[in-house]
CSV table of C-alpha atoms in Angstrom, one decimal:
chain,number,residue,atom,x,y,z
A,288,TYR,CA,0.0,0.0,0.0
A,289,PHE,CA,1.3,3.5,-1.0
A,290,SER,CA,0.8,6.3,1.5
A,291,TRP,CA,0.5,9.8,0.0
A,292,GLU,CA,3.9,10.8,1.3
A,293,VAL,CA,5.6,7.7,-0.3
A,294,LEU,CA,3.8,8.5,-3.6
A,295,ARG,CA,5.0,12.1,-3.5
A,296,PHE,CA,8.6,10.9,-2.8
A,297,LEU,CA,8.6,8.4,-5.7
A,298,LEU,CA,7.1,10.9,-8.2
A,299,SER,CA,9.4,13.7,-7.1
A,300,ASN,CA,12.3,11.3,-7.6
A,301,LEU,CA,11.4,10.7,-11.2
A,302,ARG,CA,11.1,14.5,-11.8
A,303,MET,CA,14.4,15.2,-10.2
A,304,TRP,CA,16.3,12.7,-12.4
A,305,ILE,CA,14.8,14.3,-15.5
A,306,GLU,CA,15.2,17.9,-14.6
A,307,ASP,CA,18.4,17.9,-12.5
A,308,TYR,CA,20.3,15.1,-14.3
A,309,HIS,CA,18.6,15.3,-17.7
A,310,PHE,CA,17.5,11.7,-18.0
A,311,ASP,CA,15.9,10.8,-21.3
A,312,GLY,CA,13.5,8.5,-19.6
A,313,PHE,CA,13.3,5.3,-17.4
A,314,ARG,CA,13.2,1.6,-17.7
A,315,PHE,CA,11.1,0.3,-14.9
A,316,ASP,CA,12.6,-2.9,-13.6
A,317,GLY,CA,10.5,-5.8,-12.4
A,318,VAL,CA,7.1,-4.4,-13.4
A,319,THR,CA,5.6,-7.9,-13.3
A,320,SER,CA,6.5,-8.2,-9.7
A,321,MET,CA,4.7,-4.9,-9.0
A,322,LEU,CA,1.5,-5.6,-10.9
A,323,TYR,CA,0.4,-8.7,-9.1
A,324,HIS,CA,0.1,-9.7,-5.4
A,325,HIS,CA,1.6,-13.1,-6.4
A,326,HIS,CA,4.5,-11.1,-8.1
A,327,GLY,CA,4.4,-13.4,-11.1
A,328,ILE,CA,6.0,-16.2,-9.1
A,329,GLY,CA,5.0,-19.6,-10.3
A,330,THR,CA,2.6,-18.2,-12.8
A,331,GLY,CA,2.6,-18.9,-16.5
A,332,PHE,CA,0.8,-16.2,-18.4
A,333,SER,CA,-1.0,-17.5,-21.5
A,334,GLY,CA,-2.5,-14.2,-22.6
A,335,ASP,CA,-6.0,-15.0,-21.3
A,336,TYR,CA,-7.6,-11.8,-19.9
A,337,ASN,CA,-8.6,-13.6,-16.7
A,338,GLU,CA,-4.9,-13.6,-15.8
A,339,TYR,CA,-4.7,-9.8,-15.8
A,340,PHE,CA,-7.9,-8.6,-14.2
A,341,GLY,CA,-9.1,-9.6,-10.7
A,342,LEU,CA,-8.2,-9.4,-7.0
A,343,HIS,CA,-4.7,-10.7,-7.7
A,344,VAL,CA,-3.8,-7.4,-9.4
A,345,ASP,CA,-2.0,-4.9,-7.1
A,346,GLU,CA,-4.2,-1.9,-7.8
A,347,ASP,CA,-2.0,0.5,-5.7
A,348,ALA,CA,1.1,-0.4,-7.7
A,349,LEU,CA,-0.8,-0.1,-11.0
A,350,VAL,CA,-2.1,3.3,-10.1
A,351,TYR,CA,1.4,4.4,-9.1
A,352,LEU,CA,2.7,3.3,-12.5
A,353,MET,CA,-0.1,5.1,-14.3
A,354,LEU,CA,0.5,8.3,-12.2
A,355,ALA,CA,4.2,8.1,-12.9
A,356,ASN,CA,3.8,7.8,-16.6
A,357,TYR,CA,1.1,10.5,-16.7
A,358,MET,CA,3.3,12.9,-14.7
A,359,ILE,CA,6.4,12.3,-16.8
A,360,LYS,CA,4.4,12.8,-20.1
A,361,SER,CA,2.7,15.9,-18.8
A,362,LEU,CA,5.9,17.6,-17.7
A,363,HIS,CA,8.3,16.1,-20.3
A,364,PRO,CA,6.5,14.6,-23.3
A,365,GLU,CA,9.9,13.9,-24.9
A,366,CYS,CA,10.8,11.4,-22.2
A,367,ILE,CA,10.4,7.6,-22.9
A,368,THR,CA,9.3,5.0,-20.3
A,369,ILE,CA,9.9,1.3,-20.7
A,370,ALA,CA,8.3,-1.6,-18.8
A,371,GLU,CA,10.2,-4.8,-18.0
A,372,ASP,CA,7.1,-6.9,-17.9
A,373,VAL,CA,7.0,-10.6,-18.8
A,374,SER,CA,3.3,-11.1,-18.1
A,375,GLY,CA,1.9,-9.2,-21.1
A,376,MET,CA,-0.6,-7.1,-19.1
A,377,PRO,CA,-3.1,-5.7,-21.7
A,378,ALA,CA,-2.8,-1.9,-22.4
A,379,LEU,CA,0.3,-1.5,-20.2
A,380,CYS,CA,1.8,0.3,-23.2
A,381,ARG,CA,-1.2,2.4,-24.2
A,382,PRO,CA,-1.8,6.0,-22.9
A,383,VAL,CA,-3.4,6.6,-19.5
A,384,ALA,CA,-6.1,8.6,-21.3
A,385,GLU,CA,-7.2,5.3,-22.9
A,386,GLY,CA,-7.1,3.5,-19.6
A,387,GLY,CA,-3.7,2.1,-20.2
A,388,GLY,CA,-0.6,2.0,-18.1
A,389,GLY,CA,1.0,4.8,-20.0
A,390,PHE,CA,4.3,3.1,-20.9
A,391,ASP,CA,5.8,3.8,-24.3
A,392,TYR,CA,7.5,0.3,-24.7
A,393,ARG,CA,7.6,-3.1,-23.2
A,394,LEU,CA,10.8,-5.2,-23.3
A,395,ALA,CA,10.3,-8.3,-25.5
A,396,MET,CA,12.0,-10.5,-22.9
A,397,ALA,CA,11.0,-13.8,-24.4
A,398,ILE,CA,13.1,-13.3,-27.5
A,399,PRO,CA,16.7,-13.5,-26.0
A,400,ASP,CA,15.5,-16.4,-23.9
A,401,LYS,CA,14.3,-18.2,-27.0
A,402,TRP,CA,17.6,-17.8,-28.9
A,403,ILE,CA,19.6,-19.1,-25.9
A,404,GLN,CA,17.2,-22.0,-25.5
A,405,ILE,CA,17.5,-22.9,-29.2
A,406,ILE,CA,21.3,-22.7,-29.3
A,407,LYS,CA,21.7,-24.6,-26.0
A,408,GLU,CA,19.1,-27.4,-26.5
A,409,LEU,CA,18.7,-28.0,-30.2
A,410,LYS,CA,20.8,-29.3,-33.1
A,411,ASP,CA,20.7,-27.0,-36.1
A,412,GLU,CA,18.4,-29.3,-38.1
A,413,ASP,CA,15.9,-29.4,-35.3
A,414,TRP,CA,15.3,-25.6,-35.2
A,415,ASN,CA,11.5,-24.9,-35.4
A,416,MET,CA,10.7,-22.1,-37.8
A,417,GLY,CA,7.1,-21.7,-36.6
A,418,ASN,CA,8.2,-21.4,-33.0
A,419,ILE,CA,10.8,-18.8,-33.9
A,420,VAL,CA,8.3,-16.7,-35.8
A,421,HIS,CA,5.7,-17.1,-33.0
A,422,THR,CA,8.2,-15.8,-30.4
A,423,LEU,CA,9.2,-12.9,-32.5
A,424,THR,CA,5.6,-11.8,-33.3
A,425,ASN,CA,3.8,-12.7,-30.1
A,426,ARG,CA,3.0,-9.2,-28.8
A,427,ARG,CA,0.0,-7.1,-27.9
A,428,TYR,CA,-1.6,-5.4,-31.0
A,429,GLU,CA,-0.7,-1.7,-31.2
A,430,GLU,CA,1.6,-1.8,-28.1
A,431,LYS,CA,5.2,-1.1,-28.8
A,432,TYR,CA,7.9,-3.7,-28.0
A,433,ILE,CA,11.7,-3.4,-27.7
A,434,ALA,CA,13.2,-6.4,-29.5
A,435,TYR,CA,16.7,-7.6,-28.5
A,436,ALA,CA,18.6,-10.7,-29.5
A,437,GLU,CA,20.5,-11.1,-26.2
A,438,SER,CA,20.1,-9.4,-22.9
A,439,HIS,CA,22.5,-7.7,-20.6
A,440,ASP,CA,22.1,-10.6,-18.1
A,441,GLN,CA,23.5,-13.0,-20.7
A,442,ALA,CA,26.6,-10.8,-21.1
A,443,LEU,CA,27.4,-10.8,-17.4
A,444,VAL,CA,29.7,-13.3,-15.7
A,445,GLY,CA,28.2,-16.7,-15.2
A,446,ASP,CA,26.6,-16.7,-18.7
A,447,LYS,CA,27.7,-16.3,-22.3
A,448,THR,CA,27.0,-13.8,-25.0
A,449,LEU,CA,25.4,-15.2,-28.2
A,450,ALA,CA,28.7,-15.1,-30.0
A,451,PHE,CA,30.5,-16.9,-27.2
A,452,ARG,CA,27.7,-19.6,-27.1
A,453,LEU,CA,28.0,-20.1,-30.8
A,454,MET,CA,31.8,-20.1,-31.1
A,455,ASP,CA,33.2,-20.4,-27.6
A,456,ALA,CA,36.9,-21.0,-27.2
A,457,GLU,CA,37.6,-20.8,-30.9
A,458,MET,CA,37.0,-17.0,-30.7
A,459,TYR,CA,40.4,-16.8,-29.0
A,460,THR,CA,42.3,-18.8,-31.7
A,461,ASN,CA,40.4,-18.8,-35.0
A,462,MET,CA,39.0,-15.2,-35.5
A,463,SER,CA,42.0,-14.1,-37.5
A,464,VAL,CA,41.5,-13.7,-41.3
A,465,LEU,CA,44.9,-15.3,-41.7
A,466,MET,CA,43.6,-18.6,-40.4
A,467,PRO,CA,41.3,-20.9,-42.4
A,468,LEU,CA,37.6,-20.3,-41.7
A,469,THR,CA,36.7,-23.2,-39.4
A,470,PRO,CA,33.2,-24.7,-39.4
A,471,VAL,CA,32.6,-23.4,-35.8
A,472,ILE,CA,33.6,-19.8,-36.6
A,473,ASP,CA,31.8,-19.9,-40.0
A,474,ARG,CA,28.5,-21.2,-38.5
A,475,GLY,CA,28.8,-18.7,-35.6
A,476,ILE,CA,29.4,-15.6,-37.7
A,477,GLN,CA,26.6,-16.5,-40.1
A,478,LEU,CA,24.0,-17.3,-37.4
A,479,HIS,CA,25.0,-14.2,-35.4
A,480,LYS,CA,24.2,-12.0,-38.3
A,481,MET,CA,20.9,-13.8,-39.1
A,482,ILE,CA,19.7,-13.8,-35.5
A,483,ARG,CA,20.3,-10.1,-35.1
A,484,LEU,CA,18.6,-9.2,-38.4
A,485,ILE,CA,15.5,-11.3,-38.0
A,486,THR,CA,15.1,-10.0,-34.4
A,487,HIS,CA,15.5,-6.4,-35.6
A,488,ALA,CA,13.1,-6.8,-38.5
A,489,LEU,CA,10.4,-9.0,-37.0
A,490,GLY,CA,10.6,-8.7,-33.2
A,491,GLY,CA,9.3,-5.3,-32.3
A,492,GLU,CA,9.0,-1.5,-32.8
A,493,SER,CA,12.5,-0.7,-31.6
A,494,TYR,CA,15.8,-2.6,-31.2
A,495,LEU,CA,18.2,-2.9,-28.3
A,496,ASN,CA,21.8,-3.9,-28.3
A,497,PHE,CA,24.0,-4.6,-25.3
A,498,MET,CA,27.4,-2.9,-25.8
A,499,GLY,CA,29.9,-4.9,-27.7
A,500,ASN,CA,27.4,-7.5,-28.9
A,501,GLU,CA,27.0,-5.7,-32.2
A,502,PHE,CA,30.4,-7.2,-33.2
A,503,GLY,CA,30.2,-10.4,-31.3
A,504,HIS,CA,32.2,-9.5,-28.1
A,505,PRO,CA,33.9,-12.7,-27.0
A,506,GLU,CA,33.7,-12.2,-23.2
A,507,TRP,CA,31.2,-11.4,-20.5
A,508,LEU,CA,31.1,-8.3,-18.3
A,509,ASP,CA,32.2,-8.6,-14.7
A,510,PHE,CA,32.6,-5.7,-12.2
A,511,PRO,CA,35.2,-5.7,-9.4
A,512,ARG,CA,33.8,-7.6,-6.4
A,513,ILE,CA,35.0,-9.8,-3.6
A,514,GLY,CA,34.3,-13.0,-5.7
A,515,ASN,CA,36.9,-11.9,-8.3
A,516,ASN,CA,39.4,-10.3,-5.9
A,517,GLU,CA,38.2,-6.8,-7.0
A,518,SER,CA,39.5,-7.5,-10.5
A,519,TYR,CA,38.9,-5.0,-13.4
A,520,HIS,CA,40.0,-7.5,-16.0
A,521,TYR,CA,36.5,-8.1,-17.4
A,522,ALA,CA,35.1,-4.7,-16.5
A,523,ARG,CA,35.5,-3.5,-20.0
A,524,ARG,CA,34.5,-3.9,-23.7
A,525,GLN,CA,37.2,-4.4,-26.2
A,526,PHE,CA,36.0,-2.0,-28.9
A,527,ASN,CA,39.5,-2.1,-30.5
A,528,LEU,CA,38.6,-5.6,-31.8
A,529,THR,CA,36.6,-4.0,-34.6
A,530,GLU,CA,39.5,-1.8,-35.7
A,531,ASP,CA,41.9,-4.8,-36.2
A,532,ASP,CA,41.7,-5.5,-39.9
A,533,LEU,CA,43.1,-9.0,-39.3
A,534,LEU,CA,40.2,-10.1,-37.1
A,535,ARG,CA,36.7,-11.2,-38.2
A,536,TYR,CA,34.9,-9.0,-35.7
A,537,LYS,CA,35.0,-6.3,-38.3
A,538,PHE,CA,32.6,-8.3,-40.5
A,539,LEU,CA,30.0,-8.6,-37.7
A,540,ASN,CA,30.4,-4.9,-36.9
A,541,ALA,CA,30.0,-3.9,-40.6
A,542,PHE,CA,26.8,-5.9,-40.9
A,543,ASP,CA,25.3,-4.3,-37.7
A,544,ARG,CA,26.1,-0.8,-39.1
A,545,ASP,CA,24.5,-1.5,-42.5
A,546,MET,CA,21.5,-3.3,-40.9
A,547,ASN,CA,20.8,-0.1,-38.8
A,548,ARG,CA,21.4,2.1,-41.8
A,549,LEU,CA,18.9,0.1,-43.9
A,550,GLU,CA,16.3,0.5,-41.1
A,551,GLU,CA,16.9,4.2,-41.0
A,552,ARG,CA,16.2,4.3,-44.8
A,553,PHE,CA,13.0,2.3,-44.8
A,554,GLY,CA,11.8,2.6,-41.2
A,555,TRP,CA,10.5,-0.9,-40.6
A,556,LEU,CA,10.5,-0.4,-36.8
A,557,ALA,CA,7.8,2.3,-37.2
A,558,SER,CA,5.9,0.2,-39.7
A,559,PRO,CA,3.0,-2.2,-38.9
A,560,GLN,CA,3.8,-5.8,-38.0
A,561,ALA,CA,5.2,-7.9,-40.7
A,562,TYR,CA,3.2,-10.2,-43.0
A,563,VAL,CA,4.9,-13.6,-42.7
A,564,SER,CA,4.4,-15.5,-46.0
A,565,GLU,CA,6.6,-18.5,-45.2
A,566,LYS,CA,7.8,-20.6,-42.3
A,567,HIS,CA,8.9,-23.8,-43.9
A,568,GLU,CA,10.0,-26.5,-41.4
A,569,ALA,CA,11.7,-28.9,-43.9
A,570,ASN,CA,13.5,-26.2,-45.9
A,571,LYS,CA,14.2,-24.1,-42.7
A,572,VAL,CA,13.2,-21.0,-44.5
A,573,ILE,CA,11.4,-17.9,-43.1
A,574,ALA,CA,10.1,-15.2,-45.4
A,575,PHE,CA,8.1,-12.0,-44.5
A,576,GLU,CA,7.3,-8.5,-45.7
A,577,ARG,CA,7.6,-5.3,-43.8
A,578,ALA,CA,8.0,-1.7,-44.8
A,579,GLY,CA,8.0,-2.6,-48.5
A,580,LEU,CA,11.0,-5.0,-48.0
A,581,LEU,CA,11.1,-8.7,-48.4
A,582,PHE,CA,13.2,-10.6,-45.8
A,583,VAL,CA,14.2,-14.2,-46.6
A,584,PHE,CA,16.1,-16.3,-44.1
A,585,ASN,CA,17.6,-19.7,-44.8
A,586,PHE,CA,18.4,-21.4,-41.4
A,587,HIS,CA,19.2,-24.8,-43.0
A,588,PRO,CA,22.6,-25.9,-41.6
A,589,TYR,CA,23.9,-27.2,-45.0
A,590,GLN,CA,21.3,-26.7,-47.8
A,591,SER,CA,21.4,-23.8,-50.2
A,592,TYR,CA,18.6,-23.2,-52.7
A,593,VAL,CA,18.3,-22.2,-56.3
A,594,ASP,CA,15.0,-21.4,-58.1
A,595,TYR,CA,13.3,-20.9,-54.7
A,596,ARG,CA,9.8,-19.4,-55.0
A,597,VAL,CA,9.0,-16.5,-52.7
A,598,VAL,CA,6.1,-13.9,-52.6
A,599,VAL,CA,7.1,-10.5,-54.0
A,600,PHE,CA,6.5,-8.3,-57.0
A,601,LYS,CA,10.0,-7.0,-57.8
A,602,TYR,CA,13.2,-6.7,-55.8
A,603,LYS,CA,16.9,-5.9,-55.8
A,604,ILE,CA,19.2,-7.1,-53.0
A,605,LEU,CA,19.8,-4.4,-50.3
A,606,LEU,CA,21.4,-6.4,-47.5
A,607,ASP,CA,22.9,-9.8,-47.8
A,608,SER,CA,24.4,-11.6,-44.7
A,609,ASP,CA,26.4,-13.8,-47.2
A,610,ALA,CA,28.2,-10.8,-48.7
A,611,GLY,CA,32.0,-10.7,-48.5
A,612,GLU,CA,32.2,-7.6,-46.5
A,613,TYR,CA,30.3,-9.4,-43.7
A,614,GLY,CA,32.4,-12.5,-43.7
A,615,GLY,CA,30.0,-14.4,-46.0
A,616,HIS,CA,30.5,-16.7,-49.0
A,617,GLN,CA,29.3,-14.3,-51.7
A,618,ARG,CA,26.8,-16.8,-53.2
A,619,LEU,CA,24.2,-14.2,-54.5
A,620,ASP,CA,24.5,-11.9,-57.5
A,621,HIS,CA,23.8,-8.4,-56.4
A,622,ASN,CA,23.6,-7.0,-60.0
A,623,THR,CA,20.4,-9.0,-60.8
A,624,GLU,CA,17.0,-7.3,-60.6
A,625,TYR,CA,14.3,-9.9,-60.0
A,626,PHE,CA,10.7,-9.6,-61.4
A,627,SER,CA,7.7,-11.6,-60.4
A,628,GLN,CA,5.1,-13.6,-62.3
A,629,GLU,CA,1.4,-13.9,-61.8
A,630,TYR,CA,1.9,-17.2,-60.1
A,631,PRO,CA,0.0,-17.5,-56.8
A,632,HIS,CA,2.1,-18.7,-53.9
A,633,ASN,CA,1.6,-18.6,-50.1
A,634,CYS,CA,-1.8,-16.8,-50.4
A,635,ARG,CA,-0.3,-14.0,-52.6
A,636,PRO,CA,-1.1,-13.4,-56.3
A,637,ASN,CA,2.5,-12.9,-57.5
A,638,SER,CA,5.8,-14.6,-56.8
A,639,LEU,CA,9.3,-15.1,-58.2
A,640,MET,CA,12.2,-17.6,-58.2
A,641,VAL,CA,15.4,-16.6,-56.3
């Protein structure tokens, strides 16, 4: 229960950080724990409305969050607020005037968990395309989500970044361009690019990267503490790795740069959710359209395709994870312009072979 004095203290705190320290906004941590008397413990949220409305909802906490967002937006409409909520509370990210919680964004926390689960538990040939698409698109209609491929928790000591999970110890020995491209490094680099792009393009209305992960940082982050004898050794990010022309980190960094530049040009994050035209389990292919672009992903561990029919009217390659400048194998011709035929495919009237 919030007394009026506690409420005034919490709200004035928010205003102080904005006006005295020029904060751009806030990420509210552990919102699920605040929203419910059961704190989300031992509860699996399926999305059914009965799970979000009833006596188990902590109304005082919900009212505080609505007041906090209303105050922030009233005084500083340029500020952004983000909810760390795993429950999917309806309207949490709609304006207070609509009866919503007033947050601008919710963190899509299921996405990084899904990538780690897939990489840890499944062989490449057992990846489920439908499950990946479901996880990336499972969000409340017209509520904005922040998609991210890996979370800060996974980059802290005791866990591994995506790149380290994919390539592990070989990152210390086989990332030089002077060394032959090993199967482990090849697979890791290609999947790292694809995972980031499909998360960026399909997973939400904004994209979050943990520092260093844009170029596949090999190590975790660990701050000085008793458990590591107050060591600063891992309290850093090695940004110099991207500047070493003899290391393959530069390929991952270049891809991240061009991925973000392409989004700036076409604005898919501000566009409606994608139309997914294909999630083919045997071929391991996912295809979808968003912001006038066609995205095609081949997750098959060893099968490339020629004359593969996809839904589109006309296209030219804009971003190719297999391009040489991203450490790829340069199997696609970028000078070709592809035109479609009136050949119905995947519920669309036109398609083409790629």
